[in-house]
CSV table of C-alpha atoms in Angstrom, one decimal:
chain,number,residue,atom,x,y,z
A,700,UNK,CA,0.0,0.0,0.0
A,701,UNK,CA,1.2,3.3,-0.8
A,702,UNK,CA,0.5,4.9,2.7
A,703,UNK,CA,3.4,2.0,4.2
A,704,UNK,CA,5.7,2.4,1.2
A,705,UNK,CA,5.8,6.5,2.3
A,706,UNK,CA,6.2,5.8,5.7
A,707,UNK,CA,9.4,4.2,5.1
A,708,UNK,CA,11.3,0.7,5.4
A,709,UNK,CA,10.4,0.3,9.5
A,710,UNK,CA,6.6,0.7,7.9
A,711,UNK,CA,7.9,-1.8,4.8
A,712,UNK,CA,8.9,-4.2,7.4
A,713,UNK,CA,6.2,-3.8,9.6
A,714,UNK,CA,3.6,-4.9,6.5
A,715,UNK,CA,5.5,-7.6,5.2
A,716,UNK,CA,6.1,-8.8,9.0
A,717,UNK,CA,2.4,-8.8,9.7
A,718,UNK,CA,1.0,-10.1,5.7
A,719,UNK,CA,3.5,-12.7,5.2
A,720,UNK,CA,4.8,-13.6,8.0
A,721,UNK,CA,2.0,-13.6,10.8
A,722,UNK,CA,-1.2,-14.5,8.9
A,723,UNK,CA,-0.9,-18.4,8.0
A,724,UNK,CA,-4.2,-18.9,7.6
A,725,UNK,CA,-4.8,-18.1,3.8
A,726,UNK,CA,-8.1,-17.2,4.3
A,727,UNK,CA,-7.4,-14.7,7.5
A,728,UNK,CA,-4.6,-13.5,5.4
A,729,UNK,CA,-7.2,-12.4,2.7
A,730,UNK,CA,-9.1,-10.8,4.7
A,731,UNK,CA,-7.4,-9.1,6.9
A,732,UNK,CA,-5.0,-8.0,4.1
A,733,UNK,CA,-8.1,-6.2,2.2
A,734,UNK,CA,-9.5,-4.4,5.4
A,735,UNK,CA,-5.9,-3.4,6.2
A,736,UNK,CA,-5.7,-1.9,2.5
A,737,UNK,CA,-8.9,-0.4,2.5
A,738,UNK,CA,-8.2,1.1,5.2
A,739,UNK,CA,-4.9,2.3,4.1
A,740,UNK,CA,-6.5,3.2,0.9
A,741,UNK,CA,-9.5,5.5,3.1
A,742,UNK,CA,-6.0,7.3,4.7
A,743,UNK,CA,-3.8,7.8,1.5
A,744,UNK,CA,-7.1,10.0,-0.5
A,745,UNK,CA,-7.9,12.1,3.1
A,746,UNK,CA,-3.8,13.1,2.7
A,747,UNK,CA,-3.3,10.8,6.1
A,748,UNK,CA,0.1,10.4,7.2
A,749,UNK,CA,1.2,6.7,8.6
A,750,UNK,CA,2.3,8.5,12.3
A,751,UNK,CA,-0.3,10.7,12.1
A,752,UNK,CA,-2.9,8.7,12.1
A,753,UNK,CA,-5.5,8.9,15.3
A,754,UNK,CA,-8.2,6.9,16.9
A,755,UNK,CA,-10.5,10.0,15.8
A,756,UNK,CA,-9.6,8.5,12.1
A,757,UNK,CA,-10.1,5.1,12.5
A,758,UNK,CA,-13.4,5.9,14.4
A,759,UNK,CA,-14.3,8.3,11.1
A,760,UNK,CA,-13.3,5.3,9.1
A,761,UNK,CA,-16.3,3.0,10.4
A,762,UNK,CA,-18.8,5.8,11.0
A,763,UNK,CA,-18.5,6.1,6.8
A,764,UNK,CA,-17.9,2.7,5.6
A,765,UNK,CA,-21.3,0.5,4.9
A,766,UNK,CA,-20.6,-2.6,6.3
A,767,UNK,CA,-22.3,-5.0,8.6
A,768,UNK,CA,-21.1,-4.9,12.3
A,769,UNK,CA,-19.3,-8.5,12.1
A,770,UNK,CA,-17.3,-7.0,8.9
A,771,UNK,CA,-16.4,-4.1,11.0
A,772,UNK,CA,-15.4,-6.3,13.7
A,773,UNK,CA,-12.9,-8.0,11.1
A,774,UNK,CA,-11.8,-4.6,10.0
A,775,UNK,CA,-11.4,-3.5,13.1
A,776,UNK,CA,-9.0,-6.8,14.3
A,777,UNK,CA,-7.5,-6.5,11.2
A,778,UNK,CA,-6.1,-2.8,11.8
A,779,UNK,CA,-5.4,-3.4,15.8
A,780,UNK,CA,-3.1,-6.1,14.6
A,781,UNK,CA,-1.0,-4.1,12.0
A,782,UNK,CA,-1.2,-1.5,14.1
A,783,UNK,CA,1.0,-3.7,16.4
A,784,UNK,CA,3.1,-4.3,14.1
A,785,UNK,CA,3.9,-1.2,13.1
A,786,UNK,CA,4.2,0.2,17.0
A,787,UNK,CA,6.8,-2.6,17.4
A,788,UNK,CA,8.7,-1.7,14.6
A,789,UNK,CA,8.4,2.1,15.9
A,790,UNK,CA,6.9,3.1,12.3
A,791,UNK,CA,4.2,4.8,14.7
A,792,UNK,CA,4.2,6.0,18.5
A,793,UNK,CA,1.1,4.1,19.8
A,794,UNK,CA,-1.5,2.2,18.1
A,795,UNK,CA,-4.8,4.1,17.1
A,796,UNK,CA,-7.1,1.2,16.8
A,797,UNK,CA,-6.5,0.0,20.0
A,798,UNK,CA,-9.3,2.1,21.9
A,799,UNK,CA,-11.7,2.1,18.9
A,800,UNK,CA,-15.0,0.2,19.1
A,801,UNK,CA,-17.7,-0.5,17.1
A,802,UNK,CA,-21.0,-1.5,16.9
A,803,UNK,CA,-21.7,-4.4,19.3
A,804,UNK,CA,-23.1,-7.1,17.1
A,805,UNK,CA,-26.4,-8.9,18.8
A,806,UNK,CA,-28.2,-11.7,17.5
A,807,UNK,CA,-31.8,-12.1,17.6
A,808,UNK,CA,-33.4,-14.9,16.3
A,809,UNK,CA,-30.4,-18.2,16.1
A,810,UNK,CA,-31.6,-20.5,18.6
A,811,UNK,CA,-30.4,-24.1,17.5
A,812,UNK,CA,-33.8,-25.5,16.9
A,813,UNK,CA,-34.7,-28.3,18.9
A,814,UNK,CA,-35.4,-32.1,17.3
A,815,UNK,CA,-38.3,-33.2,18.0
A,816,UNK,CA,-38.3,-37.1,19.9
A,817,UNK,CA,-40.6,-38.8,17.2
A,818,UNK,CA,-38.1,-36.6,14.1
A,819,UNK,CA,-35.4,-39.0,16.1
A,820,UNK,CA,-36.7,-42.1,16.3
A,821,UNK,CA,-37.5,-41.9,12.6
A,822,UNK,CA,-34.1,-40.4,11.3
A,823,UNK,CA,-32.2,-43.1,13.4
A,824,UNK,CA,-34.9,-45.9,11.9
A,825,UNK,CA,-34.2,-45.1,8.6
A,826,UNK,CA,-30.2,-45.9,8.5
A,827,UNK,CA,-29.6,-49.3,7.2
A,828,UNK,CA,-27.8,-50.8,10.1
A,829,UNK,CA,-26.6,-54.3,8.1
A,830,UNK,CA,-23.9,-52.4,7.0
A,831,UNK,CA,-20.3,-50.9,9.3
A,832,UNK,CA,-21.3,-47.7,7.4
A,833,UNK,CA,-24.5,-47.6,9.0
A,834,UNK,CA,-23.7,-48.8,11.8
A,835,UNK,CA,-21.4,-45.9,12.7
A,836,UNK,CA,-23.5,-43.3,11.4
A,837,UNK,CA,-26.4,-44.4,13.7
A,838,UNK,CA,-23.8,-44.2,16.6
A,839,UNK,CA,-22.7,-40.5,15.4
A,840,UNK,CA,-26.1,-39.1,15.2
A,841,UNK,CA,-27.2,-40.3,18.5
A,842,UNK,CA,-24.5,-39.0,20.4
A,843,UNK,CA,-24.7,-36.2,18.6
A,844,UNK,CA,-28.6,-36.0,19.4
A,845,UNK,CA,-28.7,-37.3,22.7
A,846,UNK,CA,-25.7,-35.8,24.4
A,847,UNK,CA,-26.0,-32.2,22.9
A,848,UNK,CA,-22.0,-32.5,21.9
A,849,UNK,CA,-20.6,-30.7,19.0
A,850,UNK,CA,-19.8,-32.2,16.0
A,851,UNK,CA,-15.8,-31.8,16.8
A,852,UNK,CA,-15.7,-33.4,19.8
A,853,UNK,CA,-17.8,-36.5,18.3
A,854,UNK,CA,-15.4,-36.9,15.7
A,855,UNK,CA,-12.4,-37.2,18.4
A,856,UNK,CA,-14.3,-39.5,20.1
A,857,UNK,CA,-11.6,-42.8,21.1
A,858,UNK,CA,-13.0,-46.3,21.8
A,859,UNK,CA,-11.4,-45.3,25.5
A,860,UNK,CA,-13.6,-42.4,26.2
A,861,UNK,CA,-16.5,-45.7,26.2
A,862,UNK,CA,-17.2,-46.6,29.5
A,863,UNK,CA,-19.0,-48.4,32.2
A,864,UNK,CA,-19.2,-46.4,35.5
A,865,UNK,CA,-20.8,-49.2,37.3
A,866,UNK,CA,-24.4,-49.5,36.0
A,867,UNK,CA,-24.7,-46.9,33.1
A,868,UNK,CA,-22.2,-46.7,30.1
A,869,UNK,CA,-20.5,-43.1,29.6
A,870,UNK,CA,-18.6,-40.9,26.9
A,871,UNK,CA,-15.9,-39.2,28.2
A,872,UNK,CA,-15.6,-35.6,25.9
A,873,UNK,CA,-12.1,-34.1,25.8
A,874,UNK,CA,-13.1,-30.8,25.1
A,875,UNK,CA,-14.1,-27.4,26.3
């Protein structure tokens, strides 16, 4: 971005530090790379210097941009981090994106809705159980219904964590 190339080769650093070196994830990497250039971009046509940047901007910079408030949320993470980056590499004094906030995201409606008891009995009668195939996905879906576990932790799921604690079998979750 033209805003970190003017800003010299601690600001050069900085960038390449925080693009390619700290964001393995290539899809974290995509995004945080374009809400850092936007961003960057938004500076460079307002005539914003790199060290003179200010929280007042950043908090401009999300009062005019028409995203949702999980985008700005990514944005905003996006810009603490190179921010950091760039205060570490003394490109900038302190980081302005570290007091922003925005928007506090709420959800309304996104209950997990509930299976109903007879909707179980009739998905679990319908696998063909004379095959291993079947078989295993019978077990799968009723832990998963049963016990209320997430799909992660089902998956890790060990023929150890089976077992009998004198009178009822149990499934022990290694998990949060």
């Amino acid at each position: 971005p033209a805003l970190i190339l003017g800003a010299g080769t601690a600001a050069q650093f900085a960038w390449d530090e925080f693009y390619y070196g700290a964001l393995r994830n290539p899809n974290t990497r995509r995004n945080y790379g374009h809400a850092a250039r936007r961003f960057l971009a938004w500076c460079h046509t307002r005539g914003l210097e790199l060290h003179r940047v200010s929280p007042r901007d950043v908090g401009q910079y999300f009062d005019e941009i028409p995203v949702s408030s999980v985008t700005q949320k990514l944005h905003l993470s996006a810009l603490r981090r190179l921010f950091d980056f760039l205060v570490v590499r003394h490109a900038v004094i302190l980081n302005p994106a570290a007091t922003v906030r925005t928007e506090r995201h709420q959800v309304v409606d996104g209950k997990t809705p509930e299976i109903a008891i007879e909707q179980v009995r009739r998905l679990l009668g319908c696998i063909n159980t004379q095959t291993v195939v079947g078989l295993r996905d019978r077990a799968i879906i009723g832990t998963l219904v049963y016990t209320a576990a997430r799909i992660g932790a089902v998956a890790k799921l060990q023929r150890q964590h089976f077992y009998d604690a004198g009178g009822q079998h149990c499934l022990r979750f290694n998990e949060k």
